[in-house]
Amino acid sequence: MEMLPTEVALQILGYLLKVYLKSVRLVSRRLNSLSIELLFDKAFLSPHLRDLEVLTSISNHPIISLAIKEVVYVGVFFWHGPFLRAEPRSDRKYYYARLVEDRNTLKTSEDFTITCKALAKMTNVRKVTLANYWGHDYKNLNLPGSSRLGGPLSRQWRKDVVEPVGRPFVNRRLDGIFYDHGFSVLCRAISVSGLPIHTFLMDFADGDRETRGLSASTFLIEPSEFGEYRNAFRYLRKLSLCLNHMYKPRERDIFMDGHVAKLLATATELEELELGRMPSVPLNKFLGTHTWPHLRSFKLWECFLPGTDVMDFLYRHRTTLKTLQLEEVFLVDGSSWSSMVKEMRQWMVLESVSFQGSRQRDDGPIIHKWRTPPSDKLEKYILSGDIDLLDGE
């Protein structure tokens, strides 16, 4: 191993479990250096000061800081009620002290400052992920509902007294877990640090997407700050975003005015785009009429859209798209999936496709009744061209 080229040695070490890699580090300085690249390729941060202190330590390490390729922001806050029920009283005081600490951290924007400094030192970071949960802390505790989701990374928090929610310490309970604060912090920190981020993802706990996503107000960006968000999106090649579908009617104008479209158009090198729970606005308003010249994968889920909007977008990207997933997409204009896939087949050559759960309006006497076409037949037809699969559709 000592004589092998670095690329070959890393490939071999990559097959080892982490428990064995930790032992390999003790063999020699070179293997220790190589193992660090595999053991410490990801750093976690959260809005909690204790976690930010750990991030600072990682970024100040001369070797580990350069091994970090991905940063995961666990954007979960805590409801201030549980400390009243905590026993003994010492736990109650400790929990309350942490809540006050978090509130002061946000008030002074200390989390943003620390994140900026850390990213500037971790120069090889190319991927950022927004998460709304910290799985290993809660998945085996039999807590009800969303209490399984979230949690500071610090082991000092008592798991039996915490109950996570998605927003900072406030005077009333808010349901749902949102990503807004983490999205804002990461975008601005990426801009300040100057990192060319290639992948920006939103992760979900066990695929649970319900009431979790970006609020519409997140995209109401001041003109003076818009440049920072553009810098964060400029080098993206892969983007995954989900919106919180519980937006207010007046917030619809934010999407209609093209705030999201202007931001996405900045990512001129985009290759993969995933959007979930889009608002009920025309697709050309939400995404604009921009064409990404390298887009090869497009995923859309839980949306109500006119079929004509979908077809217009796909036609603009017909020469580059290879992967298409339109899952739980409801066609609201009377279009049918069978007619749409017949047209797609004429000018698209796809390698992978999915229409799982997508529906169309039923022509029957019941208004707003939905019909689910056989997605498996639609998928096989668009890949094989066997017209018999669509007989009767």
Short mmCIF file of C-alpha atoms in Angstrom, two decimals:
data_model
loop_
_atom_site.label_atom_id
_atom_site.label_comp_id
_atom_site.label_asym_id
_atom_site.label_seq_id
_atom_site.Cartn_x
_atom_site.Cartn_y
_atom_site.Cartn_z
CA MET A 1 0.00 0.00 0.00
CA GLU A 2 2.88 2.35 0.74
CA MET A 3 4.11 2.19 -2.86
CA LEU A 4 0.75 2.41 -4.62
CA PRO A 5 -0.40 5.64 -6.30
CA THR A 6 -2.79 7.70 -4.19
CA GLU A 7 -5.79 7.08 -6.48
CA VAL A 8 -5.30 3.29 -6.37
CA ALA A 9 -4.76 3.22 -2.61
CA LEU A 10 -7.92 5.27 -2.00
CA GLN A 11 -9.93 2.94 -4.22
CA ILE A 12 -8.75 -0.10 -2.25
CA LEU A 13 -9.34 1.53 1.13
CA GLY A 14 -12.81 2.54 0.00
CA TYR A 15 -13.93 -1.09 0.24
CA LEU A 16 -13.14 -1.24 3.96
CA LEU A 17 -15.72 -0.59 6.65
CA LYS A 18 -15.10 2.48 8.77
CA VAL A 19 -14.34 0.37 11.81
CA TYR A 20 -11.40 -1.16 9.93
CA LEU A 21 -10.29 2.17 8.49
CA LYS A 22 -9.85 3.46 12.01
CA SER A 23 -7.37 0.65 12.64
CA VAL A 24 -5.59 1.22 9.33
CA ARG A 25 -4.80 4.76 10.45
CA LEU A 26 -2.40 3.34 13.04
CA VAL A 27 -0.24 1.50 10.49
CA SER A 28 1.63 4.44 8.96
CA ARG A 29 1.46 8.17 8.42
CA ARG A 30 0.54 7.75 4.76
CA LEU A 31 -2.33 5.37 5.49
CA ASN A 32 -3.47 7.69 8.24
CA SER A 33 -3.59 10.57 5.77
CA LEU A 34 -5.43 8.50 3.16
CA SER A 35 -7.92 7.12 5.69
CA ILE A 36 -8.83 10.62 6.84
CA GLU A 37 -10.10 11.41 3.34
CA LEU A 38 -12.56 8.51 3.61
CA LEU A 39 -13.48 8.83 7.29
CA PHE A 40 -14.01 12.58 7.40
CA ASP A 41 -15.56 13.46 4.05
CA LYS A 42 -18.68 15.03 5.57
CA ALA A 43 -19.24 17.71 8.24
CA PHE A 44 -22.48 18.42 10.08
CA LEU A 45 -23.67 21.73 11.46
CA SER A 46 -26.85 23.09 13.00
CA PRO A 47 -28.17 26.35 14.48
CA HIS A 48 -27.02 25.21 17.94
CA LEU A 49 -23.89 26.82 19.37
CA ARG A 50 -22.40 23.57 20.69
CA ASP A 51 -22.54 22.05 17.20
CA LEU A 52 -21.05 25.18 15.64
CA GLU A 53 -18.12 24.95 18.04
CA VAL A 54 -17.43 21.43 16.75
CA LEU A 55 -17.59 22.71 13.16
CA THR A 56 -15.04 25.37 14.04
CA SER A 57 -12.68 22.72 15.41
CA ILE A 58 -13.03 20.67 12.23
CA SER A 59 -12.35 23.67 9.99
CA ASN A 60 -9.25 24.60 12.00
CA HIS A 61 -7.70 21.14 11.59
CA PRO A 62 -5.03 21.35 8.86
CA ILE A 63 -5.79 17.88 7.41
CA ILE A 64 -9.42 17.09 8.20
CA SER A 65 -10.62 20.47 6.94
CA LEU A 66 -9.29 19.65 3.47
CA ALA A 67 -10.88 16.18 3.50
CA ILE A 68 -14.42 17.53 3.91
CA LYS A 69 -16.38 17.29 0.63
CA GLU A 70 -19.94 17.76 1.93
CA VAL A 71 -21.61 19.94 4.56
CA VAL A 72 -24.97 18.87 6.03
CA TYR A 73 -27.05 21.55 7.75
CA VAL A 74 -29.47 20.03 10.26
CA GLY A 75 -31.90 22.92 10.58
CA VAL A 76 -34.03 21.87 13.54
CA PHE A 77 -35.00 24.01 16.51
CA PHE A 78 -36.78 23.09 19.73
CA TRP A 79 -40.13 23.89 21.26
CA HIS A 80 -39.78 25.65 24.61
CA GLY A 81 -42.49 23.64 26.35
CA PRO A 82 -40.67 20.40 27.27
CA PHE A 83 -38.35 22.04 29.80
CA LEU A 84 -41.41 22.76 31.97
CA ARG A 85 -42.12 19.03 32.16
CA ALA A 86 -38.54 17.86 32.62
CA GLU A 87 -37.55 16.17 35.84
CA PRO A 88 -35.41 16.58 37.84
CA ARG A 89 -35.27 20.36 38.07
CA SER A 90 -31.60 20.39 37.04
CA ASP A 91 -32.59 18.98 33.63
CA ARG A 92 -35.22 21.67 33.30
CA LYS A 93 -32.71 24.44 33.95
CA TYR A 94 -30.19 22.91 31.59
CA TYR A 95 -32.71 22.61 28.78
CA TYR A 96 -33.91 26.18 29.22
CA ALA A 97 -30.32 27.45 29.23
CA ARG A 98 -29.74 25.79 25.86
CA LEU A 99 -32.88 27.41 24.42
CA VAL A 100 -31.72 30.84 25.55
CA GLU A 101 -28.28 30.08 24.10
CA ASP A 102 -29.84 29.21 20.74
CA ARG A 103 -31.97 32.35 20.74
CA ASN A 104 -28.92 34.54 21.40
CA THR A 105 -26.97 32.74 18.67
CA LEU A 106 -29.65 33.59 16.10
CA LYS A 107 -30.17 37.12 17.39
CA THR A 108 -26.50 37.96 16.87
CA SER A 109 -26.23 35.93 13.61
CA GLU A 110 -23.36 34.06 15.21
CA ASP A 111 -24.37 30.89 13.37
CA PHE A 112 -23.93 32.67 10.03
CA THR A 113 -20.56 34.13 11.03
CA ILE A 114 -19.19 30.77 12.21
CA THR A 115 -20.48 28.98 9.11
CA CYS A 116 -18.82 31.54 6.81
CA LYS A 117 -15.45 31.17 8.53
CA ALA A 118 -15.67 27.38 8.50
CA LEU A 119 -16.57 27.09 4.82
CA ALA A 120 -13.76 29.45 3.86
CA LYS A 121 -11.28 26.99 5.43
CA MET A 122 -12.88 23.81 4.04
CA THR A 123 -11.91 24.62 0.48
CA ASN A 124 -12.82 21.22 -1.03
CA VAL A 125 -16.51 21.31 -0.12
CA ARG A 126 -18.60 20.85 -3.26
CA LYS A 127 -21.89 19.58 -1.85
CA VAL A 128 -24.34 20.99 0.69
CA THR A 129 -27.42 19.25 2.08
CA LEU A 130 -30.34 20.62 4.07
CA ALA A 131 -31.81 18.08 6.49
CA ASN A 132 -34.76 18.24 8.88
CA TYR A 133 -33.82 15.32 11.09
CA TRP A 134 -30.99 13.63 12.88
CA GLY A 135 -31.94 10.00 12.55
CA HIS A 136 -29.71 8.09 14.93
CA ASP A 137 -30.70 10.20 17.95
CA TYR A 138 -34.41 9.48 17.76
CA LYS A 139 -35.39 6.56 15.60
CA ASN A 140 -35.32 3.99 18.44
CA LEU A 141 -36.99 6.06 21.16
CA ASN A 142 -40.66 5.38 20.32
CA LEU A 143 -41.45 9.09 20.38
CA PRO A 144 -44.76 10.15 18.79
CA GLY A 145 -45.00 11.58 15.31
CA SER A 146 -42.55 14.30 14.33
CA SER A 147 -40.79 14.05 17.69
CA ARG A 148 -38.63 11.40 16.03
CA LEU A 149 -37.31 14.06 13.67
CA GLY A 150 -34.53 16.45 14.52
CA GLY A 151 -32.20 17.04 17.38
CA PRO A 152 -28.94 18.82 17.99
CA LEU A 153 -25.86 16.82 17.13
CA SER A 154 -24.42 17.32 20.60
CA ARG A 155 -24.73 14.31 22.88
CA GLN A 156 -25.20 16.65 25.84
CA TRP A 157 -28.90 17.09 25.06
CA ARG A 158 -31.19 14.83 27.08
CA LYS A 159 -33.34 12.95 24.55
CA ASP A 160 -36.20 12.45 26.98
CA VAL A 161 -36.87 16.18 27.39
CA VAL A 162 -36.57 17.46 23.84
CA GLU A 163 -39.32 17.79 21.29
CA PRO A 164 -38.17 19.29 17.99
CA VAL A 165 -40.06 21.69 15.76
CA GLY A 166 -38.95 23.56 12.73
CA ARG A 167 -38.62 27.15 13.86
CA PRO A 168 -36.74 29.11 16.51
CA PHE A 169 -37.81 29.64 20.12
CA VAL A 170 -41.20 31.43 19.95
CA ASN A 171 -44.23 32.00 22.17
CA ARG A 172 -46.51 29.54 20.43
CA ARG A 173 -46.20 26.12 18.90
CA LEU A 174 -45.67 25.83 15.15
CA ASP A 175 -46.35 22.57 13.37
CA GLY A 176 -44.14 21.23 10.65
CA ILE A 177 -40.42 21.44 10.12
CA PHE A 178 -39.13 24.08 7.72
CA TYR A 179 -35.81 24.65 6.00
CA ASP A 180 -35.91 28.43 5.59
CA HIS A 181 -33.27 29.50 8.08
CA GLY A 182 -30.72 26.92 6.95
CA PHE A 183 -31.32 27.75 3.28
CA SER A 184 -30.64 31.43 3.90
CA VAL A 185 -27.55 30.80 6.04
CA LEU A 186 -26.01 28.37 3.56
CA CYS A 187 -26.65 30.50 0.47
CA ARG A 188 -25.11 33.60 2.03
CA ALA A 189 -22.21 31.67 3.57
CA ILE A 190 -21.41 29.98 0.23
CA SER A 191 -21.36 33.38 -1.44
CA VAL A 192 -19.06 34.92 1.18
CA SER A 193 -16.68 31.94 1.19
CA GLY A 194 -16.53 31.83 -2.60
CA LEU A 195 -16.88 28.04 -2.77
CA PRO A 196 -17.99 26.61 -6.16
CA ILE A 197 -20.78 24.34 -4.89
CA HIS A 198 -21.85 21.72 -7.45
CA THR A 199 -24.65 19.95 -5.52
CA PHE A 200 -27.40 21.48 -3.36
CA LEU A 201 -29.90 18.98 -1.96
CA MET A 202 -32.82 18.79 0.45
CA ASP A 203 -32.95 15.55 2.40
CA PHE A 204 -36.00 14.03 4.13
CA ALA A 205 -36.42 11.64 7.03
CA ASP A 206 -37.42 8.24 5.68
CA GLY A 207 -38.95 9.89 2.62
CA ASP A 208 -41.42 11.86 4.73
CA ARG A 209 -42.06 15.10 2.82
CA GLU A 210 -45.30 16.15 4.47
CA THR A 211 -45.49 19.89 5.38
CA ARG A 212 -41.74 20.21 5.14
CA GLY A 213 -40.07 22.48 2.67
CA LEU A 214 -39.13 26.04 1.84
CA SER A 215 -41.69 28.75 2.54
CA ALA A 216 -42.65 31.13 -0.23
CA SER A 217 -41.30 34.10 1.73
CA THR A 218 -37.80 32.59 1.53
CA PHE A 219 -37.63 33.63 -2.12
CA LEU A 220 -38.71 37.20 -1.41
CA ILE A 221 -35.10 38.31 -1.47
CA GLU A 222 -34.04 41.93 -1.11
CA PRO A 223 -32.31 43.30 -4.24
CA SER A 224 -29.20 44.02 -2.16
CA GLU A 225 -28.99 40.34 -1.12
CA PHE A 226 -29.97 38.76 -4.43
CA GLY A 227 -26.39 38.72 -5.65
CA GLU A 228 -25.39 36.51 -2.70
CA TYR A 229 -28.01 33.91 -3.58
CA ARG A 230 -27.00 34.02 -7.24
CA ASN A 231 -23.38 33.32 -6.29
CA ALA A 232 -24.50 30.25 -4.32
CA PHE A 233 -26.37 28.86 -7.37
CA ARG A 234 -23.86 29.88 -10.03
CA TYR A 235 -21.84 26.64 -10.19
CA LEU A 236 -24.61 24.16 -9.42
CA ARG A 237 -24.87 20.96 -11.44
CA LYS A 238 -27.43 19.20 -9.25
CA LEU A 239 -30.30 20.88 -7.38
CA SER A 240 -33.12 19.45 -5.27
CA LEU A 241 -35.76 21.74 -3.75
CA CYS A 242 -39.09 21.20 -2.06
CA LEU A 243 -41.60 23.89 -1.14
CA ASN A 244 -43.96 23.95 1.79
CA HIS A 245 -47.37 23.63 0.16
CA MET A 246 -49.05 25.45 3.07
CA TYR A 247 -48.25 28.89 1.66
CA LYS A 248 -50.78 31.71 1.92
CA PRO A 249 -52.73 32.85 -1.16
CA ARG A 250 -51.05 36.26 -1.18
CA GLU A 251 -47.65 34.57 -1.32
CA ARG A 252 -48.57 33.20 -4.74
CA ASP A 253 -47.38 36.50 -6.24
CA ILE A 254 -43.83 35.67 -5.16
CA PHE A 255 -43.84 32.75 -7.60
CA MET A 256 -45.79 34.60 -10.28
CA ASP A 257 -43.26 37.45 -10.27
CA GLY A 258 -40.47 35.06 -11.20
CA HIS A 259 -38.32 35.26 -8.05
CA VAL A 260 -37.50 31.55 -8.19
CA ALA A 261 -36.98 31.60 -11.96
CA LYS A 262 -34.37 34.36 -11.72
CA LEU A 263 -32.48 32.40 -9.10
CA LEU A 264 -32.55 29.08 -10.98
CA ALA A 265 -31.50 30.72 -14.24
CA THR A 266 -28.17 31.53 -12.58
CA ALA A 267 -27.25 27.82 -12.56
CA THR A 268 -26.23 27.73 -16.21
CA GLU A 269 -24.36 24.40 -15.83
CA LEU A 270 -27.29 22.57 -14.20
CA GLU A 271 -27.50 18.88 -15.12
CA GLU A 272 -30.04 17.49 -12.61
CA LEU A 273 -33.12 19.29 -11.29
CA GLU A 274 -35.63 17.98 -8.75
CA LEU A 275 -38.64 20.02 -7.62
CA GLY A 276 -41.28 18.96 -5.13
CA ARG A 277 -44.63 20.37 -4.15
CA MET A 278 -44.59 23.26 -6.59
CA PRO A 279 -47.28 25.93 -6.18
CA SER A 280 -50.28 25.98 -8.50
CA VAL A 281 -48.82 28.57 -10.83
CA PRO A 282 -47.86 28.27 -14.52
CA LEU A 283 -44.60 26.40 -14.92
CA ASN A 284 -43.16 29.14 -17.11
CA LYS A 285 -43.71 31.58 -14.24
CA PHE A 286 -42.09 29.37 -11.63
CA LEU A 287 -39.15 28.15 -13.73
CA GLY A 288 -39.22 30.85 -16.37
CA THR A 289 -38.63 30.16 -20.05
CA HIS A 290 -34.96 29.46 -19.49
CA THR A 291 -33.32 26.45 -21.16
CA TRP A 292 -30.52 24.64 -19.36
CA PRO A 293 -28.22 23.36 -22.12
CA HIS A 294 -26.86 20.45 -20.03
CA LEU A 295 -30.00 19.29 -18.21
CA ARG A 296 -30.15 15.48 -18.36
CA SER A 297 -32.40 14.64 -15.38
CA PHE A 298 -35.71 16.24 -14.39
CA LYS A 299 -37.82 15.13 -11.41
CA LEU A 300 -41.15 16.61 -10.41
CA TRP A 301 -43.46 15.36 -7.63
CA GLU A 302 -46.69 16.33 -5.87
CA CYS A 303 -47.74 19.10 -8.24
CA PHE A 304 -50.94 20.32 -9.90
CA LEU A 305 -50.03 21.58 -13.38
CA PRO A 306 -51.46 21.98 -16.88
CA GLY A 307 -50.17 19.32 -19.25
CA THR A 308 -49.27 22.01 -21.78
CA ASP A 309 -46.83 23.58 -19.30
CA VAL A 310 -45.10 20.25 -18.73
CA MET A 311 -44.82 19.54 -22.44
CA ASP A 312 -43.43 23.01 -23.17
CA PHE A 313 -40.66 22.53 -20.61
CA LEU A 314 -39.83 19.03 -21.85
CA TYR A 315 -39.76 20.13 -25.49
CA ARG A 316 -37.19 22.84 -24.70
CA HIS A 317 -34.92 20.20 -23.14
CA ARG A 318 -35.71 17.31 -25.49
CA THR A 319 -32.17 16.97 -26.82
CA THR A 320 -30.44 16.60 -23.43
CA LEU A 321 -32.95 14.90 -21.09
CA LYS A 322 -32.26 11.22 -20.39
CA THR A 323 -34.04 10.72 -17.05
CA LEU A 324 -37.60 11.85 -16.39
CA GLN A 325 -39.65 11.34 -13.21
CA LEU A 326 -43.11 12.90 -13.03
CA GLU A 327 -44.56 11.36 -9.88
CA GLU A 328 -47.89 12.37 -8.36
CA VAL A 329 -48.27 15.10 -10.97
CA PHE A 330 -51.94 16.02 -11.48
CA LEU A 331 -52.93 17.38 -14.89
CA VAL A 332 -55.49 20.14 -14.33
CA ASP A 333 -56.26 21.18 -17.91
CA GLY A 334 -57.92 18.04 -19.27
CA SER A 335 -54.74 16.67 -20.85
CA SER A 336 -54.24 12.92 -20.82
CA TRP A 337 -51.03 11.12 -20.02
CA SER A 338 -51.42 8.72 -22.92
CA SER A 339 -51.56 11.51 -25.50
CA MET A 340 -48.65 13.27 -23.83
CA VAL A 341 -46.36 10.22 -23.88
CA LYS A 342 -47.21 9.60 -27.53
CA GLU A 343 -46.00 13.10 -28.33
CA MET A 344 -42.94 12.77 -26.08
CA ARG A 345 -42.00 9.58 -27.90
CA GLN A 346 -41.72 11.52 -31.16
CA TRP A 347 -39.01 13.93 -30.02
CA MET A 348 -37.41 12.47 -26.87
CA VAL A 349 -35.07 9.53 -26.31
CA LEU A 350 -35.17 8.64 -22.62
CA GLU A 351 -33.16 6.06 -20.69
CA SER A 352 -35.26 6.11 -17.51
CA VAL A 353 -38.80 7.31 -16.87
CA SER A 354 -41.43 7.18 -14.10
CA PHE A 355 -45.05 8.36 -13.91
CA GLN A 356 -45.88 6.72 -10.60
CA GLY A 357 -48.97 8.15 -8.90
CA SER A 358 -49.63 10.76 -11.59
CA ARG A 359 -53.25 11.45 -12.49
CA GLN A 360 -55.51 13.27 -14.90
CA ARG A 361 -59.02 14.67 -14.75
CA ASP A 362 -61.80 12.19 -15.39
CA ASP A 363 -64.23 13.11 -18.19
CA GLY A 364 -67.16 11.69 -16.25
CA PRO A 365 -70.07 13.61 -14.67
CA ILE A 366 -68.30 14.03 -11.31
CA ILE A 367 -66.40 17.31 -11.20
CA HIS A 368 -62.78 17.18 -10.00
CA LYS A 369 -62.67 13.41 -10.09
CA TRP A 370 -59.20 12.06 -10.83
CA ARG A 371 -58.20 9.02 -12.84
CA THR A 372 -54.90 7.19 -12.47
CA PRO A 373 -53.58 5.82 -15.77
CA PRO A 374 -51.44 2.64 -15.75
CA SER A 375 -48.03 4.16 -15.14
CA ASP A 376 -46.21 0.93 -15.98
CA LYS A 377 -47.69 0.89 -19.49
CA LEU A 378 -46.87 4.56 -20.03
CA GLU A 379 -43.28 3.97 -18.96
CA LYS A 380 -42.83 0.88 -21.15
CA TYR A 381 -44.34 2.63 -24.16
CA ILE A 382 -42.12 5.69 -24.01
CA LEU A 383 -39.06 3.43 -23.75
CA SER A 384 -40.06 0.75 -26.28
CA GLY A 385 -42.58 2.45 -28.57
CA ASP A 386 -45.01 -0.50 -28.43
CA ILE A 387 -48.32 1.20 -29.31
CA ASP A 388 -50.33 -1.84 -28.16
CA LEU A 389 -49.52 -0.89 -24.58
CA LEU A 390 -51.74 2.19 -24.87
CA ASP A 391 -54.77 0.51 -26.43
CA GLY A 392 -57.88 1.75 -24.70
CA GLU A 393 -56.09 4.57 -22.95
#
